mmCIF file of C-alpha atoms and ligand atoms in Angstrom:
data_model
loop_
_atom_site.group_PDB
_atom_site.id
_atom_site.type_symbol
_atom_site.label_atom_id
_atom_site.label_comp_id
_atom_site.label_asym_id
_atom_site.label_seq_id
_atom_site.Cartn_x
_atom_site.Cartn_y
_atom_site.Cartn_z
ATOM 1 C CA UNK N 147 -23.339 -6.107 -12.138
ATOM 2 C CA UNK N 148 -19.653 -6.699 -12.768
ATOM 3 C CA UNK N 149 -18.458 -8.376 -15.945
ATOM 4 C CA UNK N 150 -16.344 -11.489 -15.407
ATOM 5 C CA UNK N 151 -13.372 -9.620 -16.852
ATOM 6 C CA UNK N 152 -13.629 -6.720 -14.385
ATOM 7 C CA UNK N 153 -14.329 -9.092 -11.492
ATOM 8 C CA UNK N 154 -11.169 -11.067 -12.284
ATOM 9 C CA UNK N 155 -9.097 -7.882 -12.578
ATOM 10 C CA UNK N 156 -10.442 -6.587 -9.248
ATOM 11 C CA UNK N 157 -9.562 -9.904 -7.622
ATOM 12 C CA UNK N 158 -5.991 -9.499 -8.877
ATOM 13 C CA UNK N 159 -5.941 -6.063 -7.227
ATOM 14 C CA UNK N 160 -7.340 -7.558 -3.993
ATOM 15 C CA UNK N 161 -4.350 -9.905 -3.995
ATOM 16 C CA UNK N 162 -1.875 -7.097 -4.675
ATOM 17 C CA UNK N 163 -3.239 -4.967 -1.813
ATOM 18 C CA UNK N 164 -3.173 -7.971 0.538
ATOM 19 C CA UNK N 165 0.420 -8.727 -0.524
ATOM 20 C CA UNK N 166 1.308 -5.061 0.189
ATOM 21 C CA UNK N 167 -0.139 -5.419 3.679
ATOM 22 C CA UNK N 168 1.890 -8.578 4.317
ATOM 23 C CA UNK N 169 5.106 -7.062 2.944
ATOM 24 C CA UNK N 170 4.798 -3.944 5.118
ATOM 25 C CA UNK N 171 3.986 -6.110 8.129
ATOM 26 C CA UNK N 172 7.213 -8.089 7.569
ATOM 27 C CA UNK N 173 9.159 -4.828 7.201
ATOM 28 C CA UNK N 174 7.570 -3.491 10.421
ATOM 29 C CA UNK N 175 8.540 -6.601 12.333
ATOM 30 C CA UNK N 176 12.119 -6.392 11.046
ATOM 31 C CA UNK N 177 12.369 -2.699 12.022
ATOM 32 C CA UNK N 178 10.980 -3.405 15.486
ATOM 33 C CA UNK N 179 13.634 -6.057 16.084
ATOM 34 C CA UNK N 180 16.286 -3.496 15.038
ATOM 35 C CA UNK N 181 15.014 -1.127 17.762
ATOM 36 C CA UNK N 182 13.563 1.300 15.205
ATOM 37 C CA UNK N 183 10.224 1.842 16.933
ATOM 38 C CA UNK N 184 9.176 4.850 14.849
ATOM 39 C CA UNK N 185 9.849 3.093 11.536
ATOM 40 C CA UNK N 186 8.123 -0.043 12.848
ATOM 41 C CA UNK N 187 4.990 1.821 13.929
ATOM 42 C CA UNK N 188 4.823 3.677 10.622
ATOM 43 C CA UNK N 189 5.026 0.383 8.734
ATOM 44 C CA UNK N 190 2.526 -1.374 11.035
ATOM 45 C CA UNK N 191 0.109 1.463 10.303
ATOM 46 C CA UNK N 192 0.820 1.256 6.574
ATOM 47 C CA UNK N 193 0.210 -2.484 6.650
ATOM 48 C CA UNK N 194 -3.195 -1.901 8.308
ATOM 49 C CA UNK N 195 -4.083 0.631 5.620
ATOM 50 C CA UNK N 196 -3.250 -1.827 2.841
ATOM 51 C CA UNK N 197 -5.437 -4.455 4.484
ATOM 52 C CA UNK N 198 -8.246 -1.916 4.481
ATOM 53 C CA UNK N 199 -7.602 -1.278 0.749
ATOM 54 C CA UNK N 200 -7.987 -4.999 0.095
ATOM 55 C CA UNK N 201 -11.151 -5.318 2.225
ATOM 56 C CA UNK N 202 -12.709 -2.275 0.579
ATOM 57 C CA UNK N 203 -12.233 -3.968 -2.817
ATOM 58 C CA UNK N 204 -13.658 -7.284 -1.561
ATOM 59 C CA UNK N 205 -16.774 -5.492 -0.316
ATOM 60 C CA UNK N 206 -17.181 -3.595 -3.584
ATOM 61 C CA UNK N 207 -16.905 -6.757 -5.689
ATOM 62 C CA UNK N 208 -19.516 -8.484 -3.503
ATOM 63 C CA UNK N 209 -21.835 -5.480 -3.599
ATOM 64 C CA UNK N 210 -21.735 -5.532 -7.412
ATOM 65 C CA UNK N 211 -22.772 -9.173 -7.688
ATOM 66 C CA UNK N 212 -19.292 -10.699 -7.872
ATOM 67 C CA UNK N 213 -17.201 -12.588 -5.338
ATOM 68 C CA UNK N 214 -14.162 -11.030 -3.695
ATOM 69 C CA UNK N 215 -11.609 -13.772 -3.166
ATOM 70 C CA UNK N 216 -9.215 -13.845 -0.204
ATOM 71 C CA UNK N 217 -5.858 -14.837 -1.715
ATOM 72 C CA UNK N 218 -3.154 -17.153 -0.428
ATOM 73 C CA UNK N 219 0.065 -15.184 -0.288
ATOM 74 C CA UNK N 220 3.745 -15.874 -0.767
ATOM 75 C CA UNK N 221 5.735 -15.116 2.391
ATOM 76 C CA UNK N 222 7.472 -11.723 2.154
ATOM 77 C CA UNK N 223 11.186 -11.314 2.925
ATOM 78 C CA UNK N 224 11.830 -11.412 6.680
ATOM 79 C CA UNK N 225 15.205 -9.660 6.610
ATOM 80 C CA UNK N 226 16.346 -6.396 5.024
ATOM 81 C CA UNK N 227 19.798 -4.960 4.426
ATOM 82 C CA UNK N 228 18.989 -1.511 5.810
ATOM 83 C CA UNK N 229 16.230 1.025 6.397
ATOM 84 C CA UNK N 230 17.032 2.459 2.954
ATOM 85 C CA UNK N 231 16.522 -1.001 1.486
ATOM 86 C CA UNK N 232 13.105 -1.139 3.210
ATOM 87 C CA UNK N 233 11.922 2.243 1.956
ATOM 88 C CA UNK N 234 13.236 1.697 -1.567
ATOM 89 C CA UNK N 235 11.201 -1.509 -1.474
ATOM 90 C CA UNK N 236 8.108 0.423 -0.341
ATOM 91 C CA UNK N 237 8.525 2.942 -3.178
ATOM 92 C CA UNK N 238 8.978 0.239 -5.805
ATOM 93 C CA UNK N 239 5.947 -1.578 -4.469
ATOM 94 C CA UNK N 240 3.762 1.535 -4.473
ATOM 95 C CA UNK N 241 4.806 2.338 -8.054
ATOM 96 C CA UNK N 242 3.700 -1.155 -9.041
ATOM 97 C CA UNK N 243 0.352 -0.704 -7.261
ATOM 98 C CA UNK N 244 -0.204 2.636 -9.035
ATOM 99 C CA UNK N 245 0.508 1.039 -12.395
ATOM 100 C CA UNK N 246 -1.940 -1.737 -11.623
ATOM 101 C CA UNK N 247 -4.655 0.755 -10.583
ATOM 102 C CA UNK N 248 -4.074 2.724 -13.790
ATOM 103 C CA UNK N 249 -4.453 -0.426 -15.871
ATOM 104 C CA UNK N 250 -7.694 -1.221 -14.013
ATOM 105 C CA UNK N 251 -9.047 2.271 -14.701
ATOM 106 C CA UNK N 252 -8.135 1.823 -18.351
ATOM 107 C CA UNK N 253 -9.932 -1.532 -18.496
ATOM 108 C CA UNK N 254 -13.066 0.000 -16.922
ATOM 109 C CA UNK N 255 -13.190 2.627 -19.660
ATOM 110 C CA UNK N 256 -12.738 0.006 -22.378
ATOM 111 C CA UNK N 257 -15.497 -2.132 -20.805
ATOM 112 C CA UNK N 258 -17.712 0.929 -20.175
ATOM 113 C CA UNK N 259 -17.960 0.050 -16.462
ATOM 114 C CA UNK N 260 -18.388 3.571 -15.120
ATOM 115 C CA UNK N 261 -19.425 2.498 -11.601
ATOM 116 C CA UNK N 262 -16.133 0.666 -11.049
ATOM 117 C CA UNK N 263 -14.292 3.502 -12.751
ATOM 118 C CA UNK N 264 -15.829 5.904 -10.236
ATOM 119 C CA UNK N 265 -15.030 3.605 -7.298
ATOM 120 C CA UNK N 266 -11.390 3.359 -8.379
ATOM 121 C CA UNK N 267 -10.861 7.131 -8.259
ATOM 122 C CA UNK N 268 -10.406 6.810 -4.469
ATOM 123 C CA UNK N 269 -7.443 4.491 -5.143
ATOM 124 C CA UNK N 270 -6.004 6.831 -7.758
ATOM 125 C CA UNK N 271 -5.929 9.666 -5.191
ATOM 126 C CA UNK N 272 -4.592 7.394 -2.457
ATOM 127 C CA UNK N 273 -1.714 6.260 -4.699
ATOM 128 C CA UNK N 274 -0.638 9.857 -5.376
ATOM 129 C CA UNK N 275 -0.241 10.385 -1.605
ATOM 130 C CA UNK N 276 1.418 7.044 -0.938
ATOM 131 C CA UNK N 277 3.928 7.332 -3.776
ATOM 132 C CA UNK N 278 4.811 10.858 -2.743
ATOM 133 C CA UNK N 279 5.361 9.864 0.905
ATOM 134 C CA UNK N 280 7.454 6.856 -0.130
ATOM 135 C CA UNK N 281 9.587 9.054 -2.401
ATOM 136 C CA UNK N 282 10.126 11.634 0.361
ATOM 137 C CA UNK N 283 11.307 8.918 2.731
ATOM 138 C CA UNK N 284 13.788 7.528 0.190
ATOM 139 C CA UNK N 285 15.081 11.071 -0.500
ATOM 140 C CA UNK N 286 15.579 11.737 3.232
ATOM 141 C CA UNK N 287 17.473 8.476 3.679
ATOM 142 C CA UNK N 288 19.701 9.253 0.693
ATOM 143 C CA UNK N 289 20.466 12.654 2.170
ATOM 144 C CA UNK N 290 21.505 10.990 5.427
ATOM 145 C CA UNK N 291 24.026 8.842 3.571
ATOM 146 C CA UNK N 292 23.780 5.961 6.056
ATOM 147 C CA UNK N 293 24.715 8.034 9.116
ATOM 148 C CA UNK N 294 23.646 6.373 12.390
ATOM 149 C CA UNK N 295 22.923 9.648 14.215
ATOM 150 C CA UNK N 296 20.671 10.812 11.380
ATOM 151 C CA UNK N 297 18.804 7.513 11.524
ATOM 152 C CA UNK N 298 17.812 8.354 15.099
ATOM 153 C CA UNK N 299 16.069 11.513 13.876
ATOM 154 C CA UNK N 300 14.545 9.720 10.893
ATOM 155 C CA UNK N 301 13.056 7.176 13.302
ATOM 156 C CA UNK N 302 11.646 9.999 15.421
ATOM 157 C CA UNK N 303 10.091 11.594 12.313
ATOM 158 C CA UNK N 304 8.504 8.283 11.397
ATOM 159 C CA UNK N 305 7.031 7.981 14.903
ATOM 160 C CA UNK N 306 5.396 11.386 14.458
ATOM 161 C CA UNK N 307 3.874 10.358 11.099
ATOM 162 C CA UNK N 308 2.749 6.987 12.475
ATOM 163 C CA UNK N 309 0.979 8.378 15.559
ATOM 164 C CA UNK N 310 -2.084 9.936 13.864
ATOM 165 C CA UNK N 311 -2.463 6.902 11.542
ATOM 166 C CA UNK N 312 -2.564 4.501 14.491
ATOM 167 C CA UNK N 313 -5.179 6.505 16.416
ATOM 168 C CA UNK N 314 -7.364 7.362 13.395
ATOM 169 C CA UNK N 315 -8.019 3.681 12.489
ATOM 170 C CA UNK N 316 -9.931 4.371 9.284
ATOM 171 C CA UNK N 317 -12.592 1.666 8.917
ATOM 172 C CA UNK N 318 -13.087 -0.088 5.556
ATOM 173 C CA UNK N 319 -15.950 1.634 3.718
HETATM 174 FE FE1 FEO P 1115 -3.027 0.171 -1.462
HETATM 175 FE FE2 FEO P 1115 -0.454 1.516 -1.309
HETATM 176 O O1 FEO P 1115 -1.447 0.358 -2.234
#
């Protein structure tokens, strides 16, 4: 059984994951309109993953006797200055999510909720991967220095990363 404190904190995380999904969806749509199909598909896939993160939390809260709440969300930005702007935004967002997961883990230890602590380890591992990928993308874009020709190859790289994500369709556990 979840304590009210942990349930409330998990519901805040549900909202953050759902907001991540919406933000990446808006970024994907913007990239698609720019003709950056690879970037768009990568971000569509990332948005789907974040929705799964939110659903996984909802199911866990319900399983533990709480109630996972579907949040109402603020509309994300529709327009972006550049692809670098998009990926810097992704990195900043992922760093915020990691911090929030760490605070949740900390709270679980304080509250002696070892079941939730154990459940959250999946998110801790996931955040290491996501932050690292986001950082790599920002580094690549910085190296390109805004060159149009390089952006073509970056988009192709993103298409290659997006392809397995789209076909794997990991279901929410
Ligand atoms: Fe589920 Fe990348 O935060």
